Amino acid sequence: MRRFTEMTDEELALRYVDGDNSAFDELLARNQQKLFDYIMFMVHDQELANDIFQDTFVKIITKLQQGYYTNSGKFSYWMNRIAHNIIMDLYRVQKTERVIEPNAENDLSNLAGQEVMVMNREMQMVNHQVMNDVRHMMDSLPASQREVVYMRMYQDLSFKEIAEITGVSINTALGRMRYAILNLRRMARKYDIQLKVEYA
């Protein structure tokens, strides 16, 4: 029999559905940190993130036991989709999501994801400050925009994957990213923050 460590998440999920509780322990161990990081990034509150994390895994267990999971895609996407829905339900209840209208600037050229080459210490310090500034500005974005930026830039997901997880069309996911970039630029101009990363 194959060991759990040799199985994919999808195989472990199906093993748990078939009654092997220890398969879920392995699933939890593999995915809990990544899931918690995503939740924490979205809500910025440790206690709330812990509650959502627990709610997410309760819902995952319930859905697995009810047979709502089939091996039709990555388990992590399915798991993130459940967390996303819980977070969005929370935002709807609190009515905290703001709508920020984009301005006329549609240039997305600063979105290029260049590899960081060899940098001297001064450039590293500048880049570190730029990334900190970007993270702080991201906190001010509406939740739907912040989520897309996080999934794209920090989890390296495609827009197709983001659309599947968040339950929207690819065009909507692209639109949210576009508005996020426009809003980040607006904030950068307002507070005179440099967004450009320096390369050697």
Coordinates of N, CA and C in Angstrom, one line a residue:
M1 N 0.8 -1.2 0.0 CA 0.0 0.0 0.0 C 0.9 1.3 0.0
R2 N 0.5 2.3 -0.8 CA 1.3 3.5 -0.9 C 1.1 4.3 0.4
R3 N 2.2 4.9 0.8 CA 2.2 5.7 2.0 C 1.5 7.1 1.7
F4 N 1.0 7.7 2.7 CA 0.3 9.0 2.5 C 1.2 10.0 1.9
T5 N 2.5 10.0 2.3 CA 3.4 11.0 1.8 C 3.6 10.9 0.3
E6 N 3.2 9.7 -0.3 CA 3.4 9.5 -1.7 C 2.1 9.9 -2.5
M7 N 1.0 10.2 -1.8 CA -0.2 10.5 -2.4 C -0.4 11.9 -2.7
T8 N -1.2 12.3 -3.7 CA -1.6 13.6 -3.9 C -2.7 14.1 -3.0
D9 N -2.9 15.3 -2.9 CA -4.0 15.8 -2.0 C -5.3 15.3 -2.4
E10 N -5.5 15.2 -3.8 CA -6.8 14.7 -4.3 C -7.0 13.2 -3.9
E11 N -5.9 12.4 -3.9 CA -6.0 11.0 -3.5 C -6.3 10.9 -2.0
L12 N -5.7 11.8 -1.3 CA -5.9 11.7 0.2 C -7.4 12.1 0.5
A13 N -7.9 13.1 -0.2 CA -9.3 13.5 0.0 C -10.3 12.4 -0.3
L14 N -10.0 11.7 -1.4 CA -10.9 10.5 -1.7 C -10.7 9.4 -0.7
R15 N -9.5 9.2 -0.2 CA -9.3 8.2 0.9 C -10.1 8.5 2.1
Y16 N -10.1 9.8 2.5 CA -10.9 10.3 3.6 C -12.4 10.0 3.4
V17 N -12.8 10.3 2.2 CA -14.2 10.1 1.8 C -14.6 8.6 2.0
D18 N -13.6 7.7 1.7 CA -13.8 6.3 1.8 C -13.7 5.8 3.3
G19 N -13.5 6.7 4.2 CA -13.5 6.3 5.6 C -12.2 6.3 6.3
D20 N -11.1 6.7 5.7 CA -9.7 6.7 6.3 C -9.5 8.1 6.9
N21 N -9.8 8.2 8.2 CA -9.6 9.5 8.9 C -8.2 10.0 8.9
S22 N -7.2 9.1 9.0 CA -5.8 9.6 9.0 C -5.4 10.2 7.7
A23 N -6.1 9.9 6.6 CA -5.8 10.6 5.4 C -6.0 12.1 5.5
F24 N -7.1 12.5 6.3 CA -7.4 13.9 6.4 C -6.3 14.6 7.3
D25 N -5.8 13.9 8.2 CA -4.7 14.4 9.0 C -3.5 14.9 8.2
E26 N -3.2 14.1 7.2 CA -2.1 14.4 6.2 C -2.5 15.6 5.4
L27 N -3.8 15.6 4.9 CA -4.3 16.8 4.1 C -4.1 18.0 4.9
L28 N -4.6 18.0 6.2 CA -4.5 19.2 7.1 C -3.1 19.6 7.2
A29 N -2.2 18.7 7.5 CA -0.8 19.1 7.7 C -0.2 19.7 6.5
R30 N -0.5 19.3 5.3 CA 0.0 19.8 4.1 C -0.5 21.2 3.8
N31 N -1.8 21.5 4.1 CA -2.4 22.6 3.6 C -2.7 23.7 4.6
Q32 N -2.6 23.4 5.9 CA -3.1 24.4 6.9 C -2.3 25.7 6.8
Q33 N -1.0 25.7 6.7 CA -0.3 27.0 6.7 C -0.6 27.9 5.5
K34 N -0.6 27.3 4.3 CA -1.0 28.0 3.1 C -2.4 28.6 3.2
L35 N -3.3 27.8 3.7 CA -4.7 28.3 3.8 C -4.8 29.4 4.8
F36 N -4.1 29.2 6.0 CA -4.2 30.3 7.0 C -3.5 31.6 6.5
D37 N -2.4 31.5 5.8 CA -1.7 32.7 5.3 C -2.7 33.4 4.3
Y38 N -3.4 32.7 3.5 CA -4.4 33.4 2.6 C -5.5 34.1 3.4
I39 N -6.0 33.4 4.4 CA -7.1 34.0 5.2 C -6.6 35.2 6.0
M40 N -5.4 35.1 6.6 CA -4.8 36.2 7.3 C -4.6 37.4 6.4
F41 N -4.1 37.1 5.2 CA -3.9 38.2 4.3 C -5.2 39.0 4.0
M42 N -6.2 38.2 3.9 CA -7.5 38.8 3.6 C -8.2 39.6 4.7
V43 N -8.0 39.1 6.0 CA -8.8 39.7 7.1 C -7.9 40.5 8.0
H44 N -6.6 40.3 8.0 CA -5.7 41.1 8.9 C -6.1 41.1 10.4
D45 N -6.6 40.0 10.8 CA -6.9 39.9 12.2 C -6.7 38.4 12.6
Q46 N -5.8 38.2 13.6 CA -5.4 36.9 14.0 C -6.6 36.0 14.5
E47 N -7.3 36.6 15.4 CA -8.5 35.9 16.0 C -9.5 35.6 15.0
L48 N -9.8 36.6 14.1 CA -10.8 36.3 13.1 C -10.3 35.3 12.1
A49 N -9.0 35.4 11.7 CA -8.4 34.4 10.8 C -8.5 33.0 11.4
N50 N -8.3 32.9 12.7 CA -8.4 31.5 13.3 C -9.8 31.0 13.2
D51 N -10.8 31.9 13.5 CA -12.2 31.5 13.4 C -12.6 31.0 12.0
I52 N -12.1 31.8 11.0 CA -12.4 31.5 9.6 C -11.7 30.2 9.2
F53 N -10.5 30.0 9.6 CA -9.7 28.8 9.4 C -10.5 27.6 9.9
Q54 N -11.0 27.7 11.1 CA -11.7 26.6 11.7 C -13.0 26.3 10.9
D55 N -13.7 27.4 10.6 CA -15.0 27.3 9.9 C -14.7 26.6 8.5
T56 N -13.6 27.0 7.9 CA -13.3 26.4 6.6 C -13.1 24.9 6.7
F57 N -12.3 24.5 7.6 CA -12.0 23.1 7.7 C -13.3 22.3 8.2
V58 N -14.1 22.9 9.0 CA -15.4 22.2 9.3 C -16.2 22.0 8.0
K59 N -16.3 23.1 7.2 CA -17.0 23.0 6.0 C -16.4 22.0 5.0
I60 N -15.1 22.0 5.0 CA -14.4 21.0 4.1 C -14.7 19.6 4.5
I61 N -14.7 19.3 5.8 CA -15.0 18.0 6.3 C -16.4 17.6 6.0
T62 N -17.3 18.6 6.2 CA -18.8 18.3 5.9 C -19.0 18.0 4.5
K63 N -18.4 18.9 3.6 CA -18.6 18.7 2.2 C -18.0 17.3 1.7
L64 N -16.8 17.0 2.2 CA -16.2 15.7 1.9 C -17.1 14.6 2.3
Q65 N -17.6 14.6 3.5 CA -18.5 13.5 4.0 C -19.8 13.5 3.3
Q66 N -20.3 14.6 2.7 CA -21.5 14.6 2.0 C -21.3 14.3 0.5
G67 N -20.1 14.0 0.1 CA -19.8 13.6 -1.3 C -19.7 14.7 -2.3
Y68 N -19.5 16.0 -1.8 CA -19.4 17.1 -2.7 C -18.1 17.3 -3.4
Y69 N -17.1 16.5 -3.0 CA -15.8 16.6 -3.7 C -15.6 15.4 -4.6
T70 N -15.2 15.8 -5.8 CA -14.8 14.8 -6.8 C -13.4 15.2 -7.3
N71 N -12.6 14.2 -7.7 CA -11.3 14.5 -8.1 C -11.3 15.1 -9.5
S72 N -11.8 16.3 -9.6 CA -11.9 17.0 -10.9 C -10.9 18.2 -11.0
G73 N -10.1 18.4 -10.0 CA -9.2 19.5 -10.0 C -8.4 19.5 -8.8
K74 N -7.5 20.5 -8.6 CA -6.7 20.6 -7.5 C -7.5 20.7 -6.2
F75 N -7.1 20.0 -5.2 CA -7.8 20.1 -3.9 C -7.6 21.4 -3.3
S76 N -6.4 22.0 -3.5 CA -6.1 23.3 -2.9 C -7.0 24.4 -3.4
Y77 N -7.3 24.3 -4.7 CA -8.3 25.3 -5.3 C -9.6 25.2 -4.7
W78 N -10.1 23.9 -4.5 CA -11.4 23.7 -3.9 C -11.4 24.2 -2.5
M79 N -10.3 23.9 -1.8 CA -10.2 24.4 -0.4 C -10.2 25.9 -0.3
N80 N -9.4 26.6 -1.2 CA -9.4 28.0 -1.2 C -10.8 28.6 -1.6
R81 N -11.5 27.9 -2.4 CA -12.8 28.4 -2.8 C -13.7 28.4 -1.6
I82 N -13.7 27.4 -0.8 CA -14.5 27.4 0.4 C -14.1 28.5 1.3
A83 N -12.8 28.7 1.6 CA -12.4 29.8 2.4 C -12.8 31.2 1.8
H84 N -12.7 31.3 0.5 CA -13.1 32.6 -0.1 C -14.6 32.8 0.1
N85 N -15.4 31.8 0.0 CA -16.9 32.0 0.2 C -17.2 32.4 1.6
I86 N -16.5 31.9 2.5 CA -16.7 32.2 4.0 C -16.3 33.7 4.2
I87 N -15.2 34.1 3.6 CA -14.7 35.5 3.8 C -15.7 36.4 3.1
M88 N -16.1 36.1 1.9 CA -17.0 37.0 1.2 C -18.3 37.1 1.9
D89 N -18.8 36.0 2.5 CA -20.1 36.1 3.3 C -19.9 37.0 4.5
L90 N -18.7 37.0 5.1 CA -18.4 37.8 6.2 C -18.4 39.3 5.8
Y91 N -17.8 39.6 4.7 CA -17.8 41.0 4.2 C -19.2 41.4 3.8
R92 N -20.0 40.5 3.2 CA -21.3 41.0 2.9 C -22.1 41.3 4.2
V93 N -21.9 40.5 5.2 CA -22.6 40.8 6.5 C -22.2 42.1 7.0
Q94 N -20.9 42.4 7.0 CA -20.4 43.6 7.6 C -20.5 44.8 6.7
K95 N -20.8 44.5 5.4 CA -21.0 45.6 4.4 C -19.8 46.5 4.4
T96 N -18.6 46.0 4.4 CA -17.4 46.8 4.5 C -16.7 47.0 3.1
E97 N -17.1 46.3 2.1 CA -16.4 46.4 0.9 C -16.8 47.7 0.2
R98 N -15.8 48.5 -0.2 CA -16.0 49.8 -0.8 C -15.8 49.6 -2.3
V99 N -16.5 50.4 -3.1 CA -16.4 50.5 -4.5 C -15.5 51.7 -4.9
I100 N -14.4 51.5 -5.5 CA -13.6 52.6 -5.9 C -13.6 52.6 -7.4
E101 N -14.0 53.7 -8.0 CA -14.1 53.8 -9.4 C -12.7 54.0 -10.0
P102 N -12.4 53.3 -11.1 CA -11.1 53.5 -11.8 C -11.1 54.9 -12.5
N103 N -9.8 55.4 -12.7 CA -9.7 56.6 -13.5 C -9.4 56.3 -14.9
A104 N -9.1 57.3 -15.7 CA -8.9 57.1 -17.1 C -7.6 56.3 -17.5
E105 N -6.7 56.2 -16.6 CA -5.4 55.6 -16.9 C -5.6 54.0 -16.9
N106 N -5.3 53.4 -18.1 CA -5.5 52.0 -18.2 C -4.2 51.3 -18.5
D107 N -3.1 52.0 -18.2 CA -1.8 51.4 -18.5 C -1.4 50.4 -17.4
L108 N -1.1 49.1 -17.8 CA -0.7 48.1 -16.9 C 0.7 47.7 -17.0
S109 N 1.5 48.6 -17.6 CA 2.9 48.2 -17.9 C 3.8 47.9 -16.6
N110 N 3.4 48.5 -15.5 CA 4.2 48.3 -14.3 C 3.9 46.9 -13.7
L111 N 3.0 46.2 -14.3 CA 2.7 44.8 -13.8 C 3.7 43.8 -14.1
A112 N 4.7 44.1 -14.9 CA 5.7 43.1 -15.4 C 6.4 42.5 -14.3
G113 N 6.4 41.1 -14.3 CA 7.0 40.4 -13.2 C 8.4 39.9 -13.5
Q114 N 9.4 40.9 -13.5 CA 10.8 40.5 -13.9 C 11.4 39.8 -12.7
E115 N 12.4 38.9 -13.1 CA 13.1 38.2 -12.1 C 14.2 39.2 -11.5
V116 N 14.3 39.1 -10.2 CA 15.3 40.0 -9.5 C 16.7 39.4 -9.7
M117 N 17.6 40.1 -10.3 CA 18.9 39.6 -10.5 C 19.8 40.0 -9.3
V118 N 21.1 40.0 -9.5 CA 22.0 40.3 -8.5 C 21.9 41.8 -8.1
M119 N 21.7 42.1 -6.9 CA 21.5 43.5 -6.5 C 22.5 43.8 -5.4
N120 N 22.9 45.1 -5.3 CA 23.8 45.5 -4.2 C 22.9 45.7 -3.0
R121 N 23.5 45.9 -1.9 CA 22.7 46.1 -0.6 C 21.8 47.3 -0.7
E122 N 22.2 48.4 -1.3 CA 21.3 49.6 -1.3 C 20.1 49.3 -2.1
M123 N 20.2 48.6 -3.2 CA 19.0 48.2 -4.0 C 18.1 47.3 -3.3
Q124 N 18.7 46.4 -2.5 CA 17.9 45.5 -1.7 C 17.0 46.2 -0.7
M125 N 17.7 47.2 -0.1 CA 16.9 48.0 0.9 C 15.8 48.8 0.3
V126 N 16.1 49.4 -0.9 CA 15.1 50.2 -1.6 C 13.9 49.2 -2.0
N127 N 14.2 48.1 -2.5 CA 13.2 47.2 -3.0 C 12.4 46.6 -1.8
H128 N 13.0 46.4 -0.7 CA 12.3 46.0 0.5 C 11.3 47.0 1.0
Q129 N 11.7 48.3 0.9 CA 10.8 49.4 1.3 C 9.7 49.5 0.3
V130 N 10.0 49.3 -1.0 CA 8.9 49.3 -2.0 C 7.8 48.3 -1.7
M131 N 8.3 47.0 -1.5 CA 7.4 46.0 -1.2 C 6.6 46.2 0.1
N132 N 7.2 46.8 1.1 CA 6.4 47.1 2.3 C 5.4 48.2 2.0
D133 N 5.7 49.2 1.2 CA 4.8 50.2 0.8 C 3.6 49.6 0.0
V134 N 3.9 48.7 -0.9 CA 2.9 48.1 -1.7 C 1.9 47.3 -0.8
R135 N 2.5 46.5 0.2 CA 1.6 45.7 1.1 C 0.7 46.6 1.9
H136 N 1.2 47.8 2.4 CA 0.4 48.7 3.1 C -0.7 49.3 2.3
M137 N -0.4 49.6 1.0 CA -1.4 50.2 0.1 C -2.5 49.1 -0.2
M138 N -2.0 47.8 -0.3 CA -3.0 46.8 -0.6 C -4.0 46.6 0.5
D139 N -3.6 47.0 1.7 CA -4.6 46.9 2.8 C -5.8 47.8 2.6
S140 N -5.6 48.9 1.8 CA -6.7 49.8 1.5 C -7.5 49.5 0.4
L141 N -7.2 48.4 -0.4 CA -8.0 48.0 -1.5 C -9.3 47.3 -1.1
P142 N -10.3 47.4 -1.9 CA -11.5 46.6 -1.6 C -11.1 45.1 -1.5
A143 N -11.8 44.3 -0.8 CA -11.4 42.9 -0.5 C -11.3 42.1 -1.8
S144 N -12.2 42.3 -2.8 CA -12.2 41.5 -4.0 C -10.9 41.8 -4.8
Q145 N -10.5 43.1 -4.8 CA -9.3 43.5 -5.5 C -8.0 43.0 -4.8
R146 N -8.0 43.1 -3.5 CA -6.8 42.7 -2.7 C -6.6 41.2 -2.9
E147 N -7.7 40.4 -2.9 CA -7.7 39.0 -3.0 C -7.1 38.6 -4.4
V148 N -7.5 39.2 -5.5 CA -6.9 38.9 -6.8 C -5.4 39.2 -6.9
V149 N -5.0 40.4 -6.3 CA -3.6 40.7 -6.3 C -2.8 39.7 -5.5
Y150 N -3.3 39.3 -4.4 CA -2.6 38.3 -3.5 C -2.5 37.0 -4.3
M151 N -3.6 36.5 -4.9 CA -3.5 35.2 -5.6 C -2.6 35.3 -6.8
R152 N -2.6 36.4 -7.5 CA -1.8 36.5 -8.7 C -0.3 36.7 -8.3
M153 N 0.0 37.7 -7.4 CA 1.4 38.1 -7.2 C 2.1 37.2 -6.1
Y154 N 1.3 36.7 -5.1 CA 2.0 36.0 -4.1 C 1.8 34.5 -4.2
Q155 N 0.7 34.0 -4.8 CA 0.4 32.6 -4.9 C 0.7 32.1 -6.4
D156 N 1.0 33.1 -7.2 CA 1.4 32.8 -8.6 C 0.3 32.0 -9.4
L157 N -1.0 32.3 -9.1 CA -2.1 31.6 -9.8 C -2.4 32.3 -11.1
S158 N -2.9 31.6 -12.1 CA -3.3 32.2 -13.3 C -4.7 32.8 -13.1
F159 N -5.1 33.7 -14.0 CA -6.4 34.3 -13.9 C -7.5 33.3 -14.1
K160 N -7.2 32.3 -14.8 CA -8.2 31.2 -14.9 C -8.4 30.5 -13.6
E161 N -7.3 30.2 -12.9 CA -7.4 29.6 -11.6 C -8.1 30.5 -10.6
I162 N -7.7 31.8 -10.6 CA -8.3 32.8 -9.7 C -9.8 32.9 -10.0
A163 N -10.2 32.9 -11.2 CA -11.6 32.9 -11.5 C -12.4 31.7 -11.0
E164 N -11.8 30.6 -11.1 CA -12.4 29.3 -10.6 C -12.5 29.4 -9.1
I165 N -11.5 29.8 -8.4 CA -11.5 29.9 -6.9 C -12.5 30.9 -6.4
T166 N -12.6 32.1 -7.0 CA -13.4 33.1 -6.5 C -14.8 33.1 -7.1
G167 N -15.1 32.2 -8.1 CA -16.4 32.0 -8.6 C -16.9 33.1 -9.5
V168 N -15.9 33.7 -10.3 CA -16.3 34.8 -11.2 C -15.7 34.4 -12.6
S169 N -16.0 35.2 -13.6 CA -15.5 35.0 -14.9 C -14.0 35.5 -15.0
I170 N -13.3 35.0 -16.0 CA -11.9 35.4 -16.1 C -11.9 37.0 -16.3
N171 N -12.8 37.5 -17.1 CA -12.9 38.9 -17.4 C -13.1 39.7 -16.1
T172 N -13.9 39.2 -15.2 CA -14.1 39.9 -13.9 C -12.8 39.8 -13.1
A173 N -12.1 38.7 -13.0 CA -10.9 38.6 -12.3 C -9.8 39.6 -12.9
L174 N -9.8 39.6 -14.2 CA -8.9 40.6 -14.9 C -9.2 42.0 -14.6
G175 N -10.5 42.3 -14.6 CA -11.0 43.6 -14.2 C -10.7 44.1 -12.8
R176 N -10.8 43.1 -11.9 CA -10.5 43.4 -10.5 C -9.0 43.7 -10.4
M177 N -8.1 43.0 -11.1 CA -6.7 43.2 -11.1 C -6.4 44.6 -11.7
R178 N -7.1 44.9 -12.8 CA -6.9 46.2 -13.4 C -7.2 47.3 -12.5
Y179 N -8.4 47.2 -11.8 CA -8.8 48.3 -10.9 C -7.8 48.4 -9.7
A180 N -7.4 47.2 -9.2 CA -6.4 47.2 -8.1 C -5.1 48.0 -8.5
I181 N -4.6 47.7 -9.7 CA -3.4 48.4 -10.2 C -3.7 49.9 -10.3
L182 N -4.8 50.3 -10.8 CA -5.2 51.7 -10.9 C -5.2 52.3 -9.6
N183 N -5.8 51.6 -8.6 CA -6.0 52.2 -7.3 C -4.6 52.3 -6.6
L184 N -3.8 51.3 -6.8 CA -2.4 51.3 -6.2 C -1.6 52.5 -6.7
R185 N -1.8 52.7 -8.0 CA -1.1 53.9 -8.6 C -1.6 55.2 -8.1
R186 N -2.9 55.3 -8.0 CA -3.5 56.5 -7.4 C -3.0 56.8 -6.0
M187 N -3.0 55.7 -5.2 CA -2.4 55.9 -3.8 C -1.0 56.3 -3.8
A188 N -0.2 55.7 -4.7 CA 1.2 55.9 -4.8 C 1.5 57.4 -5.2
R189 N 0.6 57.9 -6.1 CA 0.8 59.4 -6.5 C 0.4 60.2 -5.3
K190 N -0.7 59.9 -4.6 CA -1.2 60.7 -3.5 C -0.2 60.8 -2.4
Y191 N 0.5 59.7 -2.1 CA 1.4 59.7 -1.0 C 2.9 59.7 -1.4
D192 N 3.1 60.0 -2.7 CA 4.4 60.1 -3.3 C 5.3 58.9 -3.0
I193 N 4.7 57.7 -3.3 CA 5.4 56.5 -3.0 C 6.0 55.9 -4.3
Q194 N 7.2 55.5 -4.3 CA 7.9 54.9 -5.5 C 7.5 53.4 -5.6
L195 N 6.9 53.0 -6.7 CA 6.5 51.6 -6.9 C 7.5 50.8 -7.7
K196 N 8.5 51.5 -8.3 CA 9.4 50.8 -9.2 C 10.5 50.1 -8.4
V197 N 10.7 48.8 -8.7 CA 11.8 48.0 -8.1 C 13.0 48.2 -8.9
E198 N 14.2 48.4 -8.2 CA 15.4 48.7 -8.8 C 16.1 47.4 -9.1
Y199 N 16.8 47.3 -10.3 CA 17.5 46.1 -10.7 C 19.0 46.5 -11.0
A200 N 19.9 45.6 -10.7 CA 21.3 45.9 -11.0 C 21.6 45.9 -12.5

